[in-house]
Every structure is written in C-alpha cells, then in structure tokens.
C-alpha cells in the first residue's frame, strides 16, 4: 500500500491533466494520484477515467457540480484518510505547482506536520505572473498574517503536504471556505491545533493552458472571512475550540 496520495482538483483542465499526472508519477514513483473533478464541461472527468483505467496508481472522484476547490480537497482528504494513506498532498492541475519539486516537499514532511510550498521565502520564485497578481498574492498574505497573527510568508499558497495525523487533528469539519480562503483557513486550523508548519521555497509557474478560476468573488470571500476572523479574535494565537462530541471518523 503506497503511503502518499497526491490530490489534484480539476475543473476544465483537459490540456493540463495528463502531463501533470505523468510528471507526478515520474517524480514520485510510488505515489498515488486522486483526481477530484467537478463535472468539468470540457471532458476532464472522462480523461481522468481513462488515465485511471491505464494506471492503477490513479483514482478519480466525480462530483456533481462545481463547488469550489476547498470542497473538492475536503472530499479528497476524507477519501484518502479512510483508505489509510499517511501523507496527503495538495497540487493544482494547471502546472503552477511543479511535480519536480514534490520530492523536496515530501522530504520536509518527514519532520513537520504540514509543509507549505512558498513563493515568498528566500529561494521562492514566480514565473510569468503580471505585477497585479504578485501584488494580490503578497498583499493578501501580508494582510492575513497581520490580522491572524500568522508567521508564515505565503498563506494563500496551495502546494502543500499534510500528514494524515495532522489532518485528523485539524477539525476539518469546521473548514468552510471555498476559494483562495481555503488555504488560509487550513493554515489557521493547523496552527491553532498546535501543529508544526514549515515553508519550503518553490518556483510557481503561471498556467499556459486553460483559464484561471480565480474571481473577484473568491478574493472578496477571502478578504471578508480573514477580516471577520481577525476582528473576532480567531487568529493563530487562539487554540482550536475542542468539539464537545468527538467528530466521527469518516
Ligand atoms: N474540483 C474542482 N477543482 C477546481 C475548482 N476550482 C478550481 N479548481 C482546480 O483547482 C486548481 C486551482 O485553480 P486555478 O483556476 O488554477 O486557480 P488558482 O490557482 O487559485 O488561480 P490562478 O493562480 O489564477 O491559476 C486547478 O487545478 C483547478 O482546476 C472547483 O470548483 N472544483
Ligand atoms: Mg492556478
């Protein structure tokens, strides 16, 4: 039973999916891949099925409708935890997260609960992003770090590795965010659960095929939630409230 599951959420990634899956398989040969597709109209889900039919290391979860990357990841985590994987990776399908850098993230996860691929630490790079995307990413990270008292530099980054025991301690049932904010929400849950978090520099490459699902609504969701969390004292310095009843395990 391989230990590492790489979860790749997809919505209209037909040109990106096959290369990213084969690069993951080439770079971490014993990893398994879970594609979580939200009924992409461009046929990504059918392509995912054909990749899974060719390679027993590839699995697919089909969801009925587009419901945000956060919900797709939560379903992927639950799928992986219930099957006993002990390392779960988040990776975009669009080529922004380089599978060639996954071995260094996995190496770091041997001594940390959560590993975050980071664009904003020394050694981190961004390729082909316009200035307004850099500003949004850096501005969003700075705003969230300040309001939520987080120490990490790249709080919206989505290239991460979680150990299964970390996810089990993070009270995922209270993660509600759908878009960009999901990454901040997850980090906040990790820090408040007392987990060790390390940032590893990555090179983030802007997608060359397909289109971004980032939208004004996603940015507003993130700003609104971060502001409310900050103003209501739900930042990183406050421990997670322990649920009165233990959450059921899948
Ligand atoms: N299953 C699922 N996947 C999604 C959804 N929204 C985005 N994704 C996937 O999540 C990953 C990240 O989405 P992107 O559109 O690249 O958004 P982003 O990386 O936040 O924004 P950019 O930096 O502009 O690319 C990609 O693999 C998308 O296909 C969704 O609603 N459902
Ligand atoms: Mg992207």
PDB file of N, CA, C and O and ligand atoms in Angstrom, residues 13 69 92-97 129 133 180 204-207 211-214, ligand 2:
ATOM      1  N   UNK A  13      -9.642  21.259 -17.081  1.00  0.00           N
ATOM      2  CA  UNK A  13      -8.175  21.191 -17.181  1.00  0.00           C
ATOM      3  C   UNK A  13      -7.763  20.151 -18.217  1.00  0.00           C
ATOM      4  O   UNK A  13      -6.757  19.456 -18.055  1.00  0.00           O
ATOM      5  N   UNK A  69     -12.730  24.724  -4.914  1.00  0.00           N
ATOM      6  CA  UNK A  69     -11.583  23.831  -4.697  1.00  0.00           C
ATOM      7  C   UNK A  69     -11.486  23.365  -3.256  1.00  0.00           C
ATOM      8  O   UNK A  69     -11.037  22.253  -2.992  1.00  0.00           O
ATOM      9  N   UNK A  92      -2.258  21.750  -7.659  1.00  0.00           N
ATOM     10  CA  UNK A  92      -3.111  22.209  -8.752  1.00  0.00           C
ATOM     11  C   UNK A  92      -2.816  21.418 -10.021  1.00  0.00           C
ATOM     12  O   UNK A  92      -1.697  20.948 -10.214  1.00  0.00           O
ATOM     13  N   UNK A  93      -3.819  21.355 -10.891  1.00  0.00           N
ATOM     14  CA  UNK A  93      -3.645  20.636 -12.162  1.00  0.00           C
ATOM     15  C   UNK A  93      -3.007  21.496 -13.234  1.00  0.00           C
ATOM     16  O   UNK A  93      -2.612  20.995 -14.287  1.00  0.00           O
ATOM     17  N   UNK A  94      -2.915  22.807 -13.002  1.00  0.00           N
ATOM     18  CA  UNK A  94      -2.603  23.726 -14.108  1.00  0.00           C
ATOM     19  C   UNK A  94      -1.112  23.906 -14.379  1.00  0.00           C
ATOM     20  O   UNK A  94      -0.737  24.723 -15.226  1.00  0.00           O
ATOM     21  N   UNK A  95      -0.256  23.164 -13.684  1.00  0.00           N
ATOM     22  CA  UNK A  95       1.183  23.272 -13.935  1.00  0.00           C
ATOM     23  C   UNK A  95       1.871  24.328 -13.078  1.00  0.00           C
ATOM     24  O   UNK A  95       3.091  24.474 -13.139  1.00  0.00           O
ATOM     25  N   UNK A  96       1.104  25.049 -12.252  1.00  0.00           N
ATOM     26  CA  UNK A  96       1.735  26.068 -11.399  1.00  0.00           C
ATOM     27  C   UNK A  96       2.595  25.423 -10.312  1.00  0.00           C
ATOM     28  O   UNK A  96       3.574  26.014  -9.860  1.00  0.00           O
ATOM     29  N   UNK A  97       2.198  24.248  -9.868  1.00  0.00           N
ATOM     30  CA  UNK A  97       2.957  23.527  -8.834  1.00  0.00           C
ATOM     31  C   UNK A  97       3.778  22.449  -9.530  1.00  0.00           C
ATOM     32  O   UNK A  97       3.218  21.527 -10.125  1.00  0.00           O
ATOM     33  N   UNK A 129       4.065  35.823 -13.872  1.00  0.00           N
ATOM     34  CA  UNK A 129       2.902  36.457 -13.264  1.00  0.00           C
ATOM     35  C   UNK A 129       2.948  37.964 -13.510  1.00  0.00           C
ATOM     36  O   UNK A 129       4.003  38.584 -13.297  1.00  0.00           O
ATOM     37  N   UNK A 133      -0.990  40.333 -10.130  1.00  0.00           N
ATOM     38  CA  UNK A 133      -1.163  39.057  -9.420  1.00  0.00           C
ATOM     39  C   UNK A 133      -0.149  38.942  -8.273  1.00  0.00           C
ATOM     40  O   UNK A 133      -0.448  38.427  -7.199  1.00  0.00           O
ATOM     41  N   UNK A 180      -9.785  30.805  -2.552  1.00  0.00           N
ATOM     42  CA  UNK A 180      -8.440  31.095  -2.055  1.00  0.00           C
ATOM     43  C   UNK A 180      -8.360  30.969  -0.543  1.00  0.00           C
ATOM     44  O   UNK A 180      -7.370  30.556   0.019  1.00  0.00           O
ATOM     45  N   UNK A 204       6.816  28.876  -8.666  1.00  0.00           N
ATOM     46  CA  UNK A 204       5.402  28.830  -9.060  1.00  0.00           C
ATOM     47  C   UNK A 204       5.319  29.339 -10.501  1.00  0.00           C
ATOM     48  O   UNK A 204       5.794  30.436 -10.806  1.00  0.00           O
ATOM     49  N   UNK A 205       4.725  28.534 -11.374  1.00  0.00           N
ATOM     50  CA  UNK A 205       4.704  28.876 -12.796  1.00  0.00           C
ATOM     51  C   UNK A 205       3.267  29.148 -13.238  1.00  0.00           C
ATOM     52  O   UNK A 205       2.391  28.297 -13.057  1.00  0.00           O
ATOM     53  N   UNK A 206       3.015  30.310 -13.817  1.00  0.00           N
ATOM     54  CA  UNK A 206       1.678  30.640 -14.288  1.00  0.00           C
ATOM     55  C   UNK A 206       1.209  29.626 -15.331  1.00  0.00           C
ATOM     56  O   UNK A 206       2.013  29.147 -16.148  1.00  0.00           O
ATOM     57  N   UNK A 207      -0.054  29.286 -15.302  1.00  0.00           N
ATOM     58  CA  UNK A 207      -0.572  28.296 -16.242  1.00  0.00           C
ATOM     59  C   UNK A 207      -0.377  28.769 -17.685  1.00  0.00           C
ATOM     60  O   UNK A 207      -0.444  29.966 -17.966  1.00  0.00           O
ATOM     61  N   UNK A 211      -8.021  28.248 -18.288  1.00  0.00           N
ATOM     62  CA  UNK A 211      -8.173  29.563 -17.657  1.00  0.00           C
ATOM     63  C   UNK A 211      -8.300  29.445 -16.144  1.00  0.00           C
ATOM     64  O   UNK A 211      -8.753  28.422 -15.606  1.00  0.00           O
ATOM     65  N   UNK A 212      -7.878  30.520 -15.499  1.00  0.00           N
ATOM     66  CA  UNK A 212      -7.901  30.581 -14.039  1.00  0.00           C
ATOM     67  C   UNK A 212      -9.344  30.614 -13.540  1.00  0.00           C
ATOM     68  O   UNK A 212     -10.210  31.183 -14.186  1.00  0.00           O
ATOM     69  N   UNK A 213      -9.565  29.990 -12.383  1.00  0.00           N
ATOM     70  CA  UNK A 213     -10.902  30.055 -11.769  1.00  0.00           C
ATOM     71  C   UNK A 213     -10.945  31.111 -10.677  1.00  0.00           C
ATOM     72  O   UNK A 213     -11.926  31.232  -9.946  1.00  0.00           O
ATOM     73  N   UNK A 214      -9.856  31.862 -10.559  1.00  0.00           N
ATOM     74  CA  UNK A 214      -9.830  32.989  -9.614  1.00  0.00           C
ATOM     75  C   UNK A 214     -10.841  34.026 -10.058  1.00  0.00           C
ATOM     76  O   UNK A 214     -10.960  34.288 -11.247  1.00  0.00           O
TER      77      UNK A 214
HETATM   78 MG1  LIG B   2      -3.720  28.135 -10.823  1.00  0.00          MG
END
